Coordinates of N, CA and C in Angstrom, one line a residue:
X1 N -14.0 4.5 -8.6 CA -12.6 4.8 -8.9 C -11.7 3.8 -8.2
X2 N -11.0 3.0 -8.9 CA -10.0 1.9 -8.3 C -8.9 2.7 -7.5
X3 N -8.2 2.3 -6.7 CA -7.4 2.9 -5.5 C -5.7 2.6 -6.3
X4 N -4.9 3.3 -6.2 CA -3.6 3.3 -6.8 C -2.8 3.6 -5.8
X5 N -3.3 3.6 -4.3 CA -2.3 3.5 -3.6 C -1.2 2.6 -3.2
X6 N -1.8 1.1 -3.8 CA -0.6 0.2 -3.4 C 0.4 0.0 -4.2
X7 N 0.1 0.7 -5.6 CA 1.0 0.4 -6.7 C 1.9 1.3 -6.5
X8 N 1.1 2.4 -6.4 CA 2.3 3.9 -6.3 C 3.0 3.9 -4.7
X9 N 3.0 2.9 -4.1 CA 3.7 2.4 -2.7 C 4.4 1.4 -3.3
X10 N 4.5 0.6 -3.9 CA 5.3 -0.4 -4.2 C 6.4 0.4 -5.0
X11 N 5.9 1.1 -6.0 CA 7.1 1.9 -7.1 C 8.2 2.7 -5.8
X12 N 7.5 3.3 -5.4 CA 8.1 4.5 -4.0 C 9.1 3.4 -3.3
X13 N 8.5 2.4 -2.8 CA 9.6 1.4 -2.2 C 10.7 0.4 -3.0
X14 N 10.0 0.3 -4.3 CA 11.3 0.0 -5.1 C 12.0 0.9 -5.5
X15 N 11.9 2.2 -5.6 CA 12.7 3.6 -5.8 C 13.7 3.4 -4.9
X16 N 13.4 3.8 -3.4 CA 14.5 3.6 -2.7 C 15.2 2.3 -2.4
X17 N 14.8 1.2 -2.6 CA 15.3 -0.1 -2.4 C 16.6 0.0 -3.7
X18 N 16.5 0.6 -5.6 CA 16.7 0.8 -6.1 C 18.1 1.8 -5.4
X19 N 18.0 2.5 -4.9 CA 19.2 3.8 -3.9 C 19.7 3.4 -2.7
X20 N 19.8 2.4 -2.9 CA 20.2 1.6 -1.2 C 21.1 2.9 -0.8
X21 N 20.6 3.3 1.1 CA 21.6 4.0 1.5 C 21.5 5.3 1.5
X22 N 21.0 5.8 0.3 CA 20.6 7.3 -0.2 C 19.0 7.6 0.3
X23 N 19.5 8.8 1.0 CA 18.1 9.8 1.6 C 17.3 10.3 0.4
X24 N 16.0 9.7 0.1 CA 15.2 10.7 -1.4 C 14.4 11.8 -0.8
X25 N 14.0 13.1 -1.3 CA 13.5 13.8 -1.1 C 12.2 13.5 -1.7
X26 N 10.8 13.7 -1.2 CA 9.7 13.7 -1.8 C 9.7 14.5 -3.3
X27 N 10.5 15.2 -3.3 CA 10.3 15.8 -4.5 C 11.1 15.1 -5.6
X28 N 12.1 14.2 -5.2 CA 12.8 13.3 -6.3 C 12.2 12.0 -6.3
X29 N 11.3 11.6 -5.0 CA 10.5 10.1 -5.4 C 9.2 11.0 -6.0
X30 N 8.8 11.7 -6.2 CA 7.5 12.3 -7.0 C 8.1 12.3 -8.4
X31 N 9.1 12.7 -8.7 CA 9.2 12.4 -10.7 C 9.1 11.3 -11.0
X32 N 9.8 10.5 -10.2 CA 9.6 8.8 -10.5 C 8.4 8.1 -10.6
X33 N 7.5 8.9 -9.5 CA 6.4 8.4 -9.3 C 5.1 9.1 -10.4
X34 N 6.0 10.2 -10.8 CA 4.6 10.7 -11.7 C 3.4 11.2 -11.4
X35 N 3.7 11.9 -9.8 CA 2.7 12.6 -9.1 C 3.6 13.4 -8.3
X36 N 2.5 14.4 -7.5 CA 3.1 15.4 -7.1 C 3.6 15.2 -5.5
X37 N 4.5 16.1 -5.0 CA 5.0 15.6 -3.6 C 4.3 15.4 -2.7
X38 N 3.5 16.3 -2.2 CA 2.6 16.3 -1.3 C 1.9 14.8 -1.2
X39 N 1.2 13.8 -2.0 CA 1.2 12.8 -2.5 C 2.1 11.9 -1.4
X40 N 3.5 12.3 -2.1 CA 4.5 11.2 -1.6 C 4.3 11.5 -0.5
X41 N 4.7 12.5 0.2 CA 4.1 12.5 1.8 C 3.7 11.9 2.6
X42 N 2.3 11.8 2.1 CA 1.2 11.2 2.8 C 1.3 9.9 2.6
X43 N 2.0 9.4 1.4 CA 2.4 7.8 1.5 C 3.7 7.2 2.8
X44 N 4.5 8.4 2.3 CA 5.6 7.9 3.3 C 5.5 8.0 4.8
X45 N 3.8 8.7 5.3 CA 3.4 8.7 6.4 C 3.4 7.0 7.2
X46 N 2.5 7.3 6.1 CA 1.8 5.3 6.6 C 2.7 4.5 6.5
X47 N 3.8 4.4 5.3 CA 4.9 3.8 5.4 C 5.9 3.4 6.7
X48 N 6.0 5.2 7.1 CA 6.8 5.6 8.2 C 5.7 4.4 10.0
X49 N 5.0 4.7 9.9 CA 4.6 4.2 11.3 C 4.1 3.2 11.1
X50 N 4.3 2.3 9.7 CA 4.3 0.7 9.6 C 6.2 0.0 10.2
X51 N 6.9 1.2 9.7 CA 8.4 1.0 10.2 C 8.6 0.5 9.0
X52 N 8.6 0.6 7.6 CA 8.8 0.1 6.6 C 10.2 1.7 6.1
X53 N 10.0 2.4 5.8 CA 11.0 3.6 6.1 C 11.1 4.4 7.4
X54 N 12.3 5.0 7.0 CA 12.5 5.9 7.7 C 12.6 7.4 7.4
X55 N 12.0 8.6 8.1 CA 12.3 9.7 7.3 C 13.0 11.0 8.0
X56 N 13.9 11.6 7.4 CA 14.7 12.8 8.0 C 13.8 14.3 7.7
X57 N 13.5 15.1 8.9 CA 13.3 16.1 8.6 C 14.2 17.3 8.0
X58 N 14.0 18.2 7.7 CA 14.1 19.1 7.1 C 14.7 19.4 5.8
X59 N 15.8 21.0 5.6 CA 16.2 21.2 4.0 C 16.8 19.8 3.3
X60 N 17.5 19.2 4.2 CA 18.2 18.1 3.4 C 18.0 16.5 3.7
X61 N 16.4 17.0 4.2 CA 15.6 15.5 5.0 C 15.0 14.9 3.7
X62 N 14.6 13.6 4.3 CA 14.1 12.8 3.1 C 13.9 11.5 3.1
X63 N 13.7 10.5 2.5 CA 13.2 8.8 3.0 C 13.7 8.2 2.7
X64 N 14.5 6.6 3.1 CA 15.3 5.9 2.7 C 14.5 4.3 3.6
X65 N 14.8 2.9 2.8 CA 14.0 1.9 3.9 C 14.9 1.8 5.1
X66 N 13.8 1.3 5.8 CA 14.1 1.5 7.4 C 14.8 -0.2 7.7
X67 N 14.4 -1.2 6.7 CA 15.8 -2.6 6.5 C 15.2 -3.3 5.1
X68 N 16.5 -4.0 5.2 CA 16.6 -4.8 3.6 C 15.3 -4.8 2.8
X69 N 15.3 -4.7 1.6 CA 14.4 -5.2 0.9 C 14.1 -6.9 0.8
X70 N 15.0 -7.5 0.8 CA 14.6 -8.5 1.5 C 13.4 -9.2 2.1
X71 N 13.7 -8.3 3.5 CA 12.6 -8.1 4.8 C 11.6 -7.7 4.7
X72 N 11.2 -7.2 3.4 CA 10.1 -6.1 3.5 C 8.9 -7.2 2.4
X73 N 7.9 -7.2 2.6 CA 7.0 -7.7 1.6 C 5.9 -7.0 1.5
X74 N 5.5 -7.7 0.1 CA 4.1 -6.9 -0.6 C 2.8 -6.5 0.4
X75 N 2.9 -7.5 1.7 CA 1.7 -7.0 1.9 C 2.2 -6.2 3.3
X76 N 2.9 -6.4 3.6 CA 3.4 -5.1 4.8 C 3.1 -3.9 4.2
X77 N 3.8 -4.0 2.7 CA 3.4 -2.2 2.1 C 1.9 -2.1 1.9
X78 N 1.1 -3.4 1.5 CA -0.5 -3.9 1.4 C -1.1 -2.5 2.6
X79 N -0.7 -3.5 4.0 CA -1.4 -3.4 4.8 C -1.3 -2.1 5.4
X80 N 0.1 -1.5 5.0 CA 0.4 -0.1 5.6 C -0.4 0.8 5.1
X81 N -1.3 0.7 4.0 CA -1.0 2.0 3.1 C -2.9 1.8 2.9
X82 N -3.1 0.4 2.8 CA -4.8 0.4 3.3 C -5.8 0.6 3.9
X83 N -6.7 1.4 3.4 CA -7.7 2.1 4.0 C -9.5 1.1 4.8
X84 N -9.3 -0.1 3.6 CA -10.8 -0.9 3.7 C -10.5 -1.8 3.0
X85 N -11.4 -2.9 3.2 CA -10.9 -4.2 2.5 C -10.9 -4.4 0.7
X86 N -10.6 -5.0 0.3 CA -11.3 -5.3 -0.8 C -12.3 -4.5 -1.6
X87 N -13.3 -5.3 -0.7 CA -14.8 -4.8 -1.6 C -15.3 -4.1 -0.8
X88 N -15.5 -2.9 -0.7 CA -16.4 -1.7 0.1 C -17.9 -2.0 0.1
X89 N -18.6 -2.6 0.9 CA -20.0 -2.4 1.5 C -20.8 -1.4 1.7
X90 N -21.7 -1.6 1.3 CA -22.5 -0.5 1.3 C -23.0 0.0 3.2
X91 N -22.8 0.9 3.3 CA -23.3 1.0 4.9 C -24.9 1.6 5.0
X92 N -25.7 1.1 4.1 CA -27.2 1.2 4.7 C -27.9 0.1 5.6
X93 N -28.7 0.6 6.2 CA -29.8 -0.4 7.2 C -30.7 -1.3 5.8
X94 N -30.6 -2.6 6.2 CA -31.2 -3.2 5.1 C -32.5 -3.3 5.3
X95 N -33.7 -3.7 4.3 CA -35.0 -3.9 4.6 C -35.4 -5.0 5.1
X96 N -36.0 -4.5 6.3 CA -36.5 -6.0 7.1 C -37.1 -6.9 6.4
X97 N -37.9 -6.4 5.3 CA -39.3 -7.5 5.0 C -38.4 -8.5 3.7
X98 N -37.4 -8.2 3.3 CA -36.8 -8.9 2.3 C -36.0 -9.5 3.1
X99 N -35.6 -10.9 2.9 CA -34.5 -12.1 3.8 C -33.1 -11.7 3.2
X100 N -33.0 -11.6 1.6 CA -31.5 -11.3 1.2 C -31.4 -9.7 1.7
X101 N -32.0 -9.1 1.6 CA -31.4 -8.0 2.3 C -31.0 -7.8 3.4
X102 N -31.8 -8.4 4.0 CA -31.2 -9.0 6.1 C -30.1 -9.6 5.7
X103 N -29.7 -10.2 4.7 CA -28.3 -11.5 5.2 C -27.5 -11.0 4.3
X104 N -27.7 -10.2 3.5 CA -26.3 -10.1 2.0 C -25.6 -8.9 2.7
X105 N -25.6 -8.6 3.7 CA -24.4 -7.9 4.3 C -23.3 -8.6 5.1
X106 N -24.0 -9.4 5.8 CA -23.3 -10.6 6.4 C -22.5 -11.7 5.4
X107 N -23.4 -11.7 4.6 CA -22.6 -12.8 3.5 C -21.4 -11.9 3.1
X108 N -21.3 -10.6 2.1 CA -20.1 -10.1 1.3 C -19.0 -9.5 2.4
X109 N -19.6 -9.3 3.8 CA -18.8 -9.3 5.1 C -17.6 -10.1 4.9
X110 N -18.3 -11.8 4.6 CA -17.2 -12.9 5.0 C -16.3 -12.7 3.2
X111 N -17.0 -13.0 2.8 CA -16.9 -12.9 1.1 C -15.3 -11.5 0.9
X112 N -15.6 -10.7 1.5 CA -14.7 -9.6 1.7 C -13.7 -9.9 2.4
X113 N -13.5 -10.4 3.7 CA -13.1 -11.0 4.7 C -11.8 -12.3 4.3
X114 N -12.2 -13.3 3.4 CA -11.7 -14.3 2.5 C -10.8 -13.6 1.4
X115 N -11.6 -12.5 0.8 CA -10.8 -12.1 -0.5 C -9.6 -11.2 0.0
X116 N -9.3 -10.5 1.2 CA -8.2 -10.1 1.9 C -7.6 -10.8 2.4
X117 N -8.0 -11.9 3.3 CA -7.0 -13.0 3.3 C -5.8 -13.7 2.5
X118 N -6.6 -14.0 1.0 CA -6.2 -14.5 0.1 C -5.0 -13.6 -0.2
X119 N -5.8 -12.1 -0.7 CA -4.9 -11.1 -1.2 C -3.5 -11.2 -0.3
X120 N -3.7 -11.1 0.9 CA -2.4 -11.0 1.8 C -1.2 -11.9 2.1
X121 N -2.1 -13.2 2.1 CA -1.2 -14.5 1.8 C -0.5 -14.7 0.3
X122 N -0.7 -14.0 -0.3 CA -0.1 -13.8 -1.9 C 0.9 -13.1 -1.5
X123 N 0.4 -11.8 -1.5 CA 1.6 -10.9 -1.0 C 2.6 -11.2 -0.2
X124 N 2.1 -11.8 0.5 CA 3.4 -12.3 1.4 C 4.5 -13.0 1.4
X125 N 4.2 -13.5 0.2 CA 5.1 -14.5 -0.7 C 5.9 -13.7 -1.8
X126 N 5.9 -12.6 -2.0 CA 6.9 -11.7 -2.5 C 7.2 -10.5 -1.7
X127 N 8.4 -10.3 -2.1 CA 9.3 -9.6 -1.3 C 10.1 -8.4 -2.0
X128 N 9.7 -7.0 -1.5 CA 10.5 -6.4 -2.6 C 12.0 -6.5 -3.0
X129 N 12.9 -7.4 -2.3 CA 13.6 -7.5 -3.3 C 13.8 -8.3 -5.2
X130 N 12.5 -9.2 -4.8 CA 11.9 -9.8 -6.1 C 11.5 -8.6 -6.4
X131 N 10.9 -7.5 -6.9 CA 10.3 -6.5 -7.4 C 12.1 -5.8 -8.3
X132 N 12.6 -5.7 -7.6 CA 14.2 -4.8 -7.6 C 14.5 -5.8 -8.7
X133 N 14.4 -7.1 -8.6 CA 15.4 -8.0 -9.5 C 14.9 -8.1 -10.9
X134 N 13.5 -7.2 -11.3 CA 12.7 -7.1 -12.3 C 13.7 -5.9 -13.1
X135 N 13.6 -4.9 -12.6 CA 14.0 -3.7 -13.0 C 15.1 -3.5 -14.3
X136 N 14.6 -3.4 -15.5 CA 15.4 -3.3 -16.4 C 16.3 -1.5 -16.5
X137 N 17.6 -1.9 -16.5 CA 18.5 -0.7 -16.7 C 18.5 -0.1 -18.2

Protein backbone atom coordinates (compact mmCIF):
# COMPACT_ATOMS: atom_id res chain seq x y z
CA UNK A 1 0.00 0.00 0.00
CA UNK A 2 1.65 3.46 -0.99
CA UNK A 3 1.55 6.01 2.00
CA UNK A 4 -0.78 9.23 1.38
CA UNK A 5 0.35 10.86 4.17
CA UNK A 6 2.43 13.55 2.54
CA UNK A 7 -0.05 14.47 0.07
CA UNK A 8 -2.97 14.63 2.32
CA UNK A 9 -0.34 17.01 4.62
CA UNK A 10 0.47 19.12 1.84
CA UNK A 11 -3.47 19.67 0.86
CA UNK A 12 -4.11 20.26 4.89
CA UNK A 13 -1.30 22.87 4.71
CA UNK A 14 -2.39 24.48 1.63
CA UNK A 15 -5.98 24.59 3.07
CA UNK A 16 -4.89 26.77 5.80
CA UNK A 17 -2.20 28.72 4.01
CA UNK A 18 -5.44 29.15 1.49
CA UNK A 19 -7.34 30.97 5.09
CA UNK A 20 -4.52 32.94 6.21
CA UNK A 21 -5.38 33.98 9.79
CA UNK A 22 -8.48 31.69 10.25
CA UNK A 23 -8.58 28.87 12.92
CA UNK A 24 -9.88 25.44 10.87
CA UNK A 25 -11.56 22.97 12.77
CA UNK A 26 -10.62 19.27 11.95
CA UNK A 27 -13.83 18.83 10.95
CA UNK A 28 -13.73 21.59 8.10
CA UNK A 29 -10.04 20.55 7.00
CA UNK A 30 -11.56 16.88 6.71
CA UNK A 31 -14.28 17.88 3.86
CA UNK A 32 -11.45 19.42 2.00
CA UNK A 33 -9.37 16.64 2.63
CA UNK A 34 -11.87 13.90 1.80
CA UNK A 35 -11.23 11.91 4.96
CA UNK A 36 -12.53 11.78 8.23
CA UNK A 37 -11.45 14.00 11.27
CA UNK A 38 -9.90 11.88 13.51
CA UNK A 39 -7.36 11.46 10.44
CA UNK A 40 -6.84 15.19 10.44
CA UNK A 41 -5.80 14.99 13.94
CA UNK A 42 -3.27 12.73 13.94
CA UNK A 43 -1.77 14.79 10.99
CA UNK A 44 -2.01 18.01 12.70
CA UNK A 45 -0.15 16.20 15.62
CA UNK A 46 3.13 15.78 13.81
CA UNK A 47 2.55 18.89 12.12
CA UNK A 48 2.08 20.59 15.49
CA UNK A 49 5.59 19.42 17.14
CA UNK A 50 7.38 19.98 13.83
CA UNK A 51 6.09 23.85 14.73
CA UNK A 52 4.72 23.92 11.22
CA UNK A 53 1.05 24.79 12.83
CA UNK A 54 -0.39 25.73 15.56
CA UNK A 55 -3.52 24.35 17.34
CA UNK A 56 -6.22 25.75 19.79
CA UNK A 57 -8.02 23.48 22.05
CA UNK A 58 -11.45 23.10 22.55
CA UNK A 59 -15.39 24.01 21.25
CA UNK A 60 -14.09 26.70 19.12
CA UNK A 61 -10.30 25.32 18.85
CA UNK A 62 -8.73 24.44 15.65
CA UNK A 63 -5.45 24.84 13.35
CA UNK A 64 -4.00 27.61 11.58
CA UNK A 65 0.08 27.84 10.27
CA UNK A 66 2.31 28.62 12.95
CA UNK A 67 4.39 31.33 9.95
CA UNK A 68 4.20 32.31 6.33
CA UNK A 69 3.80 29.95 3.87
CA UNK A 70 6.64 31.24 2.46
CA UNK A 71 8.75 29.69 5.32
CA UNK A 72 7.38 26.57 5.23
CA UNK A 73 8.67 23.83 2.56
CA UNK A 74 7.85 20.54 1.08
CA UNK A 75 10.05 18.70 3.01
CA UNK A 76 9.57 20.14 6.58
CA UNK A 77 5.91 18.84 5.96
CA UNK A 78 8.15 15.57 4.26
CA UNK A 79 9.93 15.11 7.32
CA UNK A 80 7.23 15.97 9.85
CA UNK A 81 4.68 13.60 8.88
CA UNK A 82 7.38 10.54 7.97
CA UNK A 83 7.47 7.40 9.39
CA UNK A 84 10.66 5.35 7.32
CA UNK A 85 12.56 6.12 4.43
CA UNK A 86 11.77 5.61 1.11
CA UNK A 87 12.13 1.98 0.58
CA UNK A 88 11.22 -0.22 3.57
CA UNK A 89 13.71 -3.16 4.20
CA UNK A 90 12.97 -6.11 4.99
CA UNK A 91 14.08 -6.77 8.77
CA UNK A 92 15.12 -10.50 8.49
CA UNK A 93 18.62 -12.09 9.59
CA UNK A 94 20.12 -12.86 6.16
CA UNK A 95 21.70 -16.27 5.19
CA UNK A 96 25.07 -16.65 6.00
CA UNK A 97 26.14 -19.16 3.27
CA UNK A 98 24.88 -16.73 0.43
CA UNK A 99 27.32 -13.43 -0.08
CA UNK A 100 24.30 -11.28 -1.55
CA UNK A 101 22.30 -12.02 1.19
CA UNK A 102 25.08 -10.94 3.78
CA UNK A 103 25.55 -7.53 1.71
CA UNK A 104 22.04 -6.57 -0.02
CA UNK A 105 20.97 -5.17 3.19
CA UNK A 106 23.77 -2.93 3.56
CA UNK A 107 23.67 -2.03 -0.12
CA UNK A 108 19.53 -0.95 -0.27
CA UNK A 109 20.53 0.62 3.37
CA UNK A 110 22.70 3.21 1.36
CA UNK A 111 20.45 2.97 -1.87
CA UNK A 112 17.55 4.11 0.60
CA UNK A 113 19.69 6.53 2.35
CA UNK A 114 20.58 8.43 -1.26
CA UNK A 115 16.94 8.19 -2.47
CA UNK A 116 15.82 10.40 0.80
CA UNK A 117 18.39 12.63 0.38
CA UNK A 118 17.55 13.35 -3.02
CA UNK A 119 13.77 13.32 -2.19
CA UNK A 120 14.45 16.11 0.53
CA UNK A 121 16.77 18.24 -1.39
CA UNK A 122 13.86 18.50 -3.99
CA UNK A 123 11.49 19.39 -1.56
CA UNK A 124 13.33 21.83 -0.34
CA UNK A 125 13.28 23.87 -3.17
CA UNK A 126 9.52 24.33 -2.97
CA UNK A 127 7.77 26.14 -0.70
CA UNK A 128 4.14 26.08 0.03
CA UNK A 129 3.56 29.22 -1.03
CA UNK A 130 4.47 27.90 -4.68
CA UNK A 131 1.69 25.18 -3.97
CA UNK A 132 -1.04 28.27 -2.98
CA UNK A 133 0.00 30.17 -6.32
CA UNK A 134 -1.26 26.89 -8.22
CA UNK A 135 -4.72 27.00 -6.84
CA UNK A 136 -7.40 27.60 -9.39
CA UNK A 137 -10.53 29.75 -8.01
Amino acid sequence: MQETKFAVSVHLMTALAYNPGKIMSSEELSKSLCTNPSFVRKLVVSLSNAGLVQSQRGKTGGVQLSKPPAEISLSEIYTAISERNVIELPQKDPYLGCPVSKSIGIIMEDVSNKMETSILNSLSKINLSEILTQIKV
